[in-house]
PDB file of C-alpha atoms in Angstrom:
ATOM      1  CA  MET A   1      72.769  75.917  91.293  1.00 37.00           C
ATOM      2  CA  ASN A   2      73.807  79.458  91.280  1.00 47.00           C
ATOM      3  CA  LYS A   3      70.619  81.580  89.310  1.00 56.00           C
ATOM      4  CA  TYR A   4      73.285  84.381  88.426  1.00 52.00           C
ATOM      5  CA  HIS A   5      75.085  83.977  85.430  1.00 53.00           C
ATOM      6  CA  GLY A   6      78.032  86.101  83.824  1.00 66.00           C
ATOM      7  CA  HIS A   7      79.589  89.452  85.109  1.00 82.00           C
ATOM      8  CA  ILE A   8      76.611  92.261  86.116  1.00 91.00           C
ATOM      9  CA  TRP A   9      78.749  94.969  84.615  1.00 93.00           C
ATOM     10  CA  GLY A  10      80.901  93.467  81.606  1.00 92.00           C
ATOM     11  CA  ASP A  11      84.679  93.367  81.897  1.00 93.00           C
ATOM     12  CA  LEU A  12      86.247  95.304  84.865  1.00 96.00           C
ATOM     13  CA  PRO A  13      89.819  96.169  85.339  1.00 97.00           C
ATOM     14  CA  ASP A  14      91.430  93.454  87.508  1.00 97.00           C
ATOM     15  CA  ASP A  15      92.126  95.952  90.281  1.00 98.00           C
ATOM     16  CA  PHE A  16      87.989  96.541  90.556  1.00 98.00           C
ATOM     17  CA  PRO A  17      86.597  94.257  93.051  1.00 97.00           C
ATOM     18  CA  THR A  18      84.671  92.929  90.737  1.00 96.00           C
ATOM     19  CA  LEU A  19      83.828  89.277  92.322  1.00 95.00           C
ATOM     20  CA  ASP A  20      83.108  90.715  95.874  1.00 96.00           C
ATOM     21  CA  LEU A  21      80.903  93.486  94.833  1.00 97.00           C
ATOM     22  CA  GLU A  22      78.574  91.199  92.841  1.00 95.00           C
ATOM     23  CA  LYS A  23      78.822  88.657  95.527  1.00 94.00           C
ATOM     24  CA  ALA A  24      77.485  91.020  97.926  1.00 95.00           C
ATOM     25  CA  TYR A  25      75.086  92.759  95.385  1.00 95.00           C
ATOM     26  CA  ARG A  26      73.336  89.603  94.528  1.00 93.00           C
ATOM     27  CA  ASN A  27      72.902  88.908  98.477  1.00 93.00           C
ATOM     28  CA  CYS A  28      71.219  92.250  98.606  1.00 92.00           C
ATOM     29  CA  ILE A  29      68.728  91.337  95.496  1.00 92.00           C
ATOM     30  CA  ASP A  30      68.095  88.077  97.515  1.00 92.00           C
ATOM     31  CA  MET A  31      67.315  89.802 100.483  1.00 91.00           C
ATOM     32  CA  ILE A  32      65.296  92.825  99.284  1.00 91.00           C
ATOM     33  CA  GLY A  33      63.898  91.748  96.142  1.00 90.00           C
ATOM     34  CA  GLU A  34      64.529  93.017  92.712  1.00 88.00           C
ATOM     35  CA  GLU A  35      61.500  95.228  92.243  1.00 91.00           C
ATOM     36  CA  HIS A  36      62.134  96.911  95.749  1.00 94.00           C
ATOM     37  CA  PRO A  37      62.960 100.744  94.959  1.00 94.00           C
ATOM     38  CA  SER A  38      65.776 100.591  97.599  1.00 95.00           C
ATOM     39  CA  ARG A  39      67.463  97.604  95.196  1.00 94.00           C
ATOM     40  CA  ARG A  40      66.453  99.632  92.217  1.00 95.00           C
ATOM     41  CA  LEU A  41      68.723 102.739  92.961  1.00 97.00           C
ATOM     42  CA  MET A  42      71.558 100.609  94.577  1.00 97.00           C
ATOM     43  CA  GLY A  43      71.612  98.850  91.276  1.00 96.00           C
ATOM     44  CA  MET A  44      71.784 102.402  89.564  1.00 96.00           C
ATOM     45  CA  GLY A  45      74.730 103.732  92.001  1.00 98.00           C
ATOM     46  CA  LEU A  46      76.795 100.645  91.852  1.00 98.00           C
ATOM     47  CA  SER A  47      76.478 100.736  87.821  1.00 97.00           C
ATOM     48  CA  GLY A  48      77.908 104.101  88.409  1.00 98.00           C
ATOM     49  CA  ALA A  49      80.984 102.754  90.352  1.00 98.00           C
ATOM     50  CA  ALA A  50      81.826 100.132  88.431  1.00 98.00           C
ATOM     51  CA  TYR A  51      81.709 102.218  85.076  1.00 98.00           C
ATOM     52  CA  ARG A  52      83.358 104.940  86.692  1.00 98.00           C
ATOM     53  CA  PHE A  53      86.269 102.940  87.771  1.00 99.00           C
ATOM     54  CA  ARG A  54      86.446 101.923  84.232  1.00 98.00           C
ATOM     55  CA  MET A  55      86.899 104.821  82.721  1.00 98.00           C
ATOM     56  CA  LEU A  56      89.274 106.043  85.073  1.00 98.00           C
ATOM     57  CA  SER A  57      91.442 102.891  84.439  1.00 99.00           C
ATOM     58  CA  GLU A  58      91.076 104.001  80.451  1.00 99.00           C
ATOM     59  CA  GLN A  59      92.415 107.710  81.319  1.00 99.00           C
ATOM     60  CA  ASP A  60      94.921 106.318  83.463  1.00 99.00           C
ATOM     61  CA  HIS A  61      96.518 104.323  80.860  1.00 98.00           C
ATOM     62  CA  MET A  62      96.344 107.130  78.181  1.00 98.00           C
ATOM     63  CA  PHE A  63      97.920 109.559  80.143  1.00 98.00           C
ATOM     64  CA  THR A  64     100.661 107.432  81.391  1.00 98.00           C
ATOM     65  CA  THR A  65     101.398 105.863  78.014  1.00 98.00           C
ATOM     66  CA  SER A  66     101.503 109.757  76.365  1.00 97.00           C
ATOM     67  CA  PHE A  67     103.628 111.041  79.102  1.00 96.00           C
ATOM     68  CA  ASN A  68     106.145 108.289  78.984  1.00 95.00           C
ATOM     69  CA  ASN A  69     106.102 108.690  74.578  1.00 96.00           C
ATOM     70  CA  VAL A  70     106.191 112.703  74.922  1.00 94.00           C
ATOM     71  CA  GLY A  71     106.943 113.807  78.200  1.00 93.00           C
ATOM     72  CA  GLY A  72     104.942 116.770  80.035  1.00 93.00           C
ATOM     73  CA  GLY A  73     105.766 119.943  77.591  1.00 92.00           C
ATOM     74  CA  PRO A  74     104.395 118.013  74.405  1.00 94.00           C
ATOM     75  CA  PRO A  75     103.102 119.609  71.388  1.00 95.00           C
ATOM     76  CA  ILE A  76      99.701 121.212  71.608  1.00 97.00           C
ATOM     77  CA  ASP A  77      97.940 118.177  70.342  1.00 98.00           C
ATOM     78  CA  ASP A  78      99.510 115.722  72.452  1.00 97.00           C
ATOM     79  CA  TYR A  79      99.043 118.309  75.607  1.00 97.00           C
ATOM     80  CA  TYR A  80      95.147 118.475  74.626  1.00 98.00           C
ATOM     81  CA  GLN A  81      94.951 114.931  75.221  1.00 98.00           C
ATOM     82  CA  GLN A  82      96.879 114.853  78.149  1.00 98.00           C
ATOM     83  CA  GLU A  83      94.670 117.388  79.982  1.00 97.00           C
ATOM     84  CA  THR A  84      91.502 115.974  78.742  1.00 98.00           C
ATOM     85  CA  SER A  85      92.806 112.608  80.278  1.00 98.00           C
ATOM     86  CA  LEU A  86      93.631 114.432  83.694  1.00 98.00           C
ATOM     87  CA  PHE A  87      89.935 115.893  83.428  1.00 98.00           C
ATOM     88  CA  VAL A  88      87.981 112.473  82.804  1.00 98.00           C
ATOM     89  CA  PHE A  89      90.157 110.670  85.312  1.00 98.00           C
ATOM     90  CA  PHE A  90      89.544 113.153  88.217  1.00 98.00           C
ATOM     91  CA  ILE A  91      86.093 113.727  87.636  1.00 98.00           C
ATOM     92  CA  ALA A  92      85.451 109.861  86.897  1.00 98.00           C
ATOM     93  CA  GLY A  93      87.320 108.823  90.092  1.00 98.00           C
ATOM     94  CA  LEU A  94      84.966 111.042  92.512  1.00 98.00           C
ATOM     95  CA  SER A  95      81.887 109.963  90.551  1.00 98.00           C
ATOM     96  CA  CYS A  96      83.165 106.117  91.280  1.00 98.00           C
ATOM     97  CA  LEU A  97      83.351 106.899  94.894  1.00 99.00           C
ATOM     98  CA  GLU A  98      79.987 109.117  95.106  1.00 98.00           C
ATOM     99  CA  SER A  99      78.298 106.636  93.234  1.00 98.00           C
ATOM    100  CA  PHE A 100      79.315 103.864  95.696  1.00 99.00           C
ATOM    101  CA  PHE A 101      77.995 106.160  98.575  1.00 99.00           C
ATOM    102  CA  PHE A 102      74.414 106.810  97.076  1.00 98.00           C
ATOM    103  CA  ALA A 103      74.196 103.238  96.676  1.00 98.00           C
ATOM    104  CA  MET A 104      75.041 102.038 100.297  1.00 98.00           C
ATOM    105  CA  HIS A 105      72.586 105.061 100.991  1.00 98.00           C
ATOM    106  CA  ALA A 106      70.058 103.583  98.809  1.00 97.00           C
ATOM    107  CA  MET A 107      70.938  99.981 100.499  1.00 97.00           C
ATOM    108  CA  ALA A 108      70.353 101.746 103.744  1.00 97.00           C
ATOM    109  CA  SER A 109      66.765 102.743 102.665  1.00 97.00           C
ATOM    110  CA  TYR A 110      65.305  99.440 103.051  1.00 96.00           C
ATOM    111  CA  TYR A 111      66.541  99.012 106.629  1.00 95.00           C
ATOM    112  CA  LYS A 112      65.911 102.699 107.940  1.00 96.00           C
ATOM    113  CA  PRO A 113      63.782 104.653 105.539  1.00 96.00           C
ATOM    114  CA  GLU A 114      63.066 107.628 107.964  1.00 95.00           C
ATOM    115  CA  VAL A 115      66.342 108.151 107.602  1.00 96.00           C
ATOM    116  CA  PHE A 116      67.616 107.279 104.132  1.00 97.00           C
ATOM    117  CA  GLY A 117      65.108 108.763 102.445  1.00 96.00           C
ATOM    118  CA  LEU A 118      64.589 107.963  98.570  1.00 95.00           C
ATOM    119  CA  GLU A 119      62.089 111.252  97.494  1.00 93.00           C
ATOM    120  CA  GLU A 120      63.726 113.331  95.084  1.00 91.00           C
ATOM    121  CA  ASN A 121      64.508 116.454  97.460  1.00 91.00           C
ATOM    122  CA  GLN A 122      66.117 113.741  99.788  1.00 94.00           C
ATOM    123  CA  LEU A 123      68.055 112.214  96.932  1.00 95.00           C
ATOM    124  CA  ARG A 124      69.773 115.246  95.588  1.00 93.00           C
ATOM    125  CA  ASN A 125      71.267 115.694  99.143  1.00 92.00           C
ATOM    126  CA  VAL A 126      72.828 112.316  98.621  1.00 97.00           C
ATOM    127  CA  LYS A 127      76.478 113.079  99.311  1.00 97.00           C
ATOM    128  CA  PRO A 128      79.396 111.000 100.808  1.00 98.00           C
ATOM    129  CA  LYS A 129      79.888 112.949 103.916  1.00 97.00           C
ATOM    130  CA  ALA A 130      75.954 112.815 104.474  1.00 97.00           C
ATOM    131  CA  VAL A 131      75.563 109.328 104.224  1.00 98.00           C
ATOM    132  CA  VAL A 132      78.695 109.017 106.569  1.00 98.00           C
ATOM    133  CA  LYS A 133      76.778 110.893 109.114  1.00 97.00           C
ATOM    134  CA  CYS A 134      73.326 108.893 108.992  1.00 97.00           C
ATOM    135  CA  PHE A 135      75.298 105.690 109.065  1.00 98.00           C
ATOM    136  CA  LYS A 136      76.978 106.981 112.332  1.00 97.00           C
ATOM    137  CA  LYS A 137      73.302 107.389 113.969  1.00 96.00           C
ATOM    138  CA  LYS A 138      71.988 104.116 112.677  1.00 96.00           C
ATOM    139  CA  TRP A 139      75.382 101.952 113.017  1.00 97.00           C
ATOM    140  CA  PRO A 140      77.729 103.198 114.542  1.00 96.00           C
ATOM    141  CA  GLY A 141      80.118 100.729 115.045  1.00 93.00           C
ATOM    142  CA  SER A 142      79.660  98.814 111.919  1.00 96.00           C
ATOM    143  CA  ASN A 143      82.551  98.171 109.767  1.00 97.00           C
ATOM    144  CA  LEU A 144      81.019  99.676 106.986  1.00 98.00           C
ATOM    145  CA  THR A 145      80.257 103.132 108.569  1.00 98.00           C
ATOM    146  CA  LEU A 146      84.165 103.114 109.826  1.00 98.00           C
ATOM    147  CA  ALA A 147      85.267 102.217 106.202  1.00 98.00           C
ATOM    148  CA  MET A 148      83.487 105.363 104.763  1.00 99.00           C
ATOM    149  CA  ASN A 149      84.059 107.673 107.328  1.00 98.00           C
ATOM    150  CA  LYS A 150      87.902 107.041 106.751  1.00 98.00           C
ATOM    151  CA  LEU A 151      87.927 107.556 103.576  1.00 98.00           C
ATOM    152  CA  VAL A 152      85.860 110.894 103.854  1.00 98.00           C
ATOM    153  CA  GLU A 153      88.249 111.823 106.279  1.00 98.00           C
ATOM    154  CA  SER A 154      91.147 111.197 104.293  1.00 97.00           C
ATOM    155  CA  ASN A 155      93.622 114.145 102.480  1.00 94.00           C
ATOM    156  CA  GLU A 156      93.337 112.395  99.563  1.00 96.00           C
ATOM    157  CA  PHE A 157      89.448 112.506  99.184  1.00 97.00           C
ATOM    158  CA  ASP A 158      89.768 116.031  99.402  1.00 94.00           C
ATOM    159  CA  GLU A 159      92.437 116.216  96.814  1.00 93.00           C
ATOM    160  CA  TRP A 160      89.847 114.194  94.656  1.00 95.00           C
ATOM    161  CA  GLN A 161      86.753 116.917  94.996  1.00 94.00           C
ATOM    162  CA  THR A 162      89.264 119.778  95.122  1.00 92.00           C
ATOM    163  CA  LEU A 163      90.824 118.895  91.855  1.00 93.00           C
ATOM    164  CA  ARG A 164      87.189 117.901  90.059  1.00 94.00           C
ATOM    165  CA  ASN A 165      86.028 121.384  91.382  1.00 92.00           C
ATOM    166  CA  ILE A 166      88.942 123.145  89.666  1.00 92.00           C
ATOM    167  CA  LEU A 167      88.717 121.018  86.325  1.00 94.00           C
ATOM    168  CA  SER A 168      85.021 121.042  86.485  1.00 93.00           C
ATOM    169  CA  HIS A 169      84.383 124.897  87.430  1.00 90.00           C
ATOM    170  CA  ARG A 170      87.453 126.961  86.806  1.00 89.00           C
ATOM    171  CA  VAL A 171      89.962 126.479  84.523  1.00 90.00           C
ATOM    172  CA  VAL A 172      92.685 124.251  82.402  1.00 92.00           C
ATOM    173  CA  ILE A 173      95.376 124.104  85.167  1.00 92.00           C
ATOM    174  CA  PRO A 174      98.788 125.565  83.793  1.00 92.00           C
ATOM    175  CA  ARG A 175     101.991 123.578  84.077  1.00 93.00           C
ATOM    176  CA  GLN A 176     105.831 125.110  85.059  1.00 93.00           C
ATOM    177  CA  ILE A 177     108.420 123.010  83.377  1.00 91.00           C
ATOM    178  CA  THR A 178     112.392 123.102  84.514  1.00 88.00           C
ATOM    179  CA  ILE A 179     114.613 121.735  82.104  1.00 78.00           C
ATOM    180  CA  ASN A 180     117.713 120.038  83.582  1.00 70.00           C
ATOM    181  CA  VAL A 181     119.844 120.156  80.497  1.00 58.00           C
ATOM    182  CA  ARG A 182     123.046 118.045  82.140  1.00 65.00           C
ATOM    183  CA  GLU A 183     120.421 115.459  83.039  1.00 58.00           C
ATOM    184  CA  GLN A 184     118.132 115.844  80.133  1.00 55.00           C
ATOM    185  CA  SER A 185     114.938 115.564  82.047  1.00 59.00           C
ATOM    186  CA  ASN A 186     111.925 117.886  82.480  1.00 78.00           C
ATOM    187  CA  ASN A 187     110.192 118.743  85.806  1.00 91.00           C
ATOM    188  CA  VAL A 188     106.749 119.050  85.206  1.00 94.00           C
ATOM    189  CA  ILE A 189     104.486 121.080  87.874  1.00 94.00           C
ATOM    190  CA  TRP A 190     100.587 120.979  87.452  1.00 94.00           C
ATOM    191  CA  GLN A 191     100.333 124.390  89.138  1.00 92.00           C
ATOM    192  CA  THR A 192      97.123 123.867  90.867  1.00 89.00           C
ATOM    193  CA  GLY A 193      97.747 125.925  93.623  1.00 85.00           C
ATOM    194  CA  MET A 194      97.031 129.034  91.071  1.00 82.00           C
ATOM    195  CA  ALA A 195      93.471 127.683  90.457  1.00 76.00           C
ATOM    196  CA  GLY A 196      92.589 126.963  93.940  1.00 69.00           C
ATOM    197  CA  PRO A 197      94.663 127.673  97.586  1.00 64.00           C
ATOM    198  CA  GLU A 198      93.456 124.750  99.201  1.00 66.00           C
ATOM    199  CA  PHE A 199      96.303 122.808  98.351  1.00 73.00           C
ATOM    200  CA  GLY A 200      99.575 122.863  96.823  1.00 82.00           C
ATOM    201  CA  ASP A 201     100.874 122.098  93.344  1.00 90.00           C
ATOM    202  CA  ILE A 202     101.241 118.560  91.872  1.00 92.00           C
ATOM    203  CA  GLN A 203     103.958 116.845  90.244  1.00 93.00           C
ATOM    204  CA  LEU A 204     103.159 114.959  86.609  1.00 96.00           C
ATOM    205  CA  ASN A 205     104.636 112.109  86.098  1.00 95.00           C
ATOM    206  CA  GLN A 206     104.454 108.582  84.838  1.00 95.00           C
ATOM    207  CA  LEU A 207     103.163 107.750  88.209  1.00 97.00           C
ATOM    208  CA  THR A 208     100.831 110.887  88.642  1.00 97.00           C
ATOM    209  CA  THR A 209      97.338 108.727  87.815  1.00 98.00           C
ATOM    210  CA  THR A 210      98.783 105.163  88.597  1.00 98.00           C
ATOM    211  CA  THR A 211      99.537 105.826  92.218  1.00 98.00           C
ATOM    212  CA  ARG A 212      95.723 107.505  92.751  1.00 98.00           C
ATOM    213  CA  ARG A 213      94.362 105.092  90.721  1.00 99.00           C
ATOM    214  CA  LYS A 214      95.853 102.194  92.968  1.00 99.00           C
ATOM    215  CA  TRP A 215      94.581 104.913  96.327  1.00 98.00           C
ATOM    216  CA  LEU A 216      91.306 104.086  94.887  1.00 99.00           C
ATOM    217  CA  ALA A 217      91.320 100.650  93.884  1.00 99.00           C
ATOM    218  CA  ASP A 218      92.405 100.068  97.484  1.00 98.00           C
ATOM    219  CA  GLN A 219      89.595 101.998  99.421  1.00 98.00           C
ATOM    220  CA  LEU A 220      86.811 100.296  97.074  1.00 98.00           C
ATOM    221  CA  MET A 221      88.251  96.625  98.150  1.00 98.00           C
ATOM    222  CA  GLU A 222      88.074  97.909 101.508  1.00 98.00           C
ATOM    223  CA  LEU A 223      84.818  99.490 101.429  1.00 98.00           C
ATOM    224  CA  VAL A 224      83.139  96.235  99.260  1.00 98.00           C
ATOM    225  CA  LYS A 225      84.453  94.276 101.955  1.00 98.00           C
ATOM    226  CA  SER A 226      82.739  96.109 104.467  1.00 98.00           C
ATOM    227  CA  PHE A 227      79.870  96.140 102.456  1.00 98.00           C
ATOM    228  CA  SER A 228      79.695  92.428 102.299  1.00 96.00           C
ATOM    229  CA  LEU A 229      80.079  91.954 106.084  1.00 96.00           C
ATOM    230  CA  PHE A 230      76.911  94.538 106.477  1.00 96.00           C
ATOM    231  CA  ILE A 231      74.905  92.510 104.289  1.00 94.00           C
ATOM    232  CA  ASN A 232      75.863  89.057 105.718  1.00 91.00           C
ATOM    233  CA  ASN A 233      74.906  90.722 109.416  1.00 90.00           C
ATOM    234  CA  GLN A 234      71.231  91.928 108.454  1.00 84.00           C
ATOM    235  CA  SER A 235      70.606  88.259 107.560  1.00 67.00           C
ATOM    236  CA  VAL A 236      71.647  87.034 110.679  1.00 51.00           C
TER     237      VAL A 236
END
């Protein structure tokens, strides 16, 4: 009989890999033990990934609904709400990934504590690319290592990082709106290039957050499947 009951993180969006992640996490609990520091920190990280994705999904819905209703050049109060949704969306999205990588560091500390340390100064340095570097040293050919490496080397991940930094530490990104009178439509450009030369501008429309949410959900699914396989291999 299954000793676990109910969802660990409550009701999450359908595109979050809830069941696969819960199963892998519960396998970890059975192997590592409920009270082990590695398990506790891993649980905190996975909670962060789950809750941040839920937050992202809420802001995706809010921004898309607003853009459909009032467009990309709305009155100031609607403009503020759209900018708030974009701000939270990109910060929550990157936080979701960073939390998952933190959880993987914590999990790995159970098997290789000499590399994946849990001291305060070591935890401060846990970042996605640093986690991948350590996994390459200890499990260079594992599916989890390959999946994490693929993500951190992607252009999409670079975009998330850059936008998070711009929005958190620099500016409210301005918009350039071109009106097509004949077609009665607007072309809305988010002028990210003005705030950070790392990449060009981004078009704002009904798909701006939706397509990026899909990318993130796809990456999480691949990461979780690789995580599950990794745990199963450790138990052999």
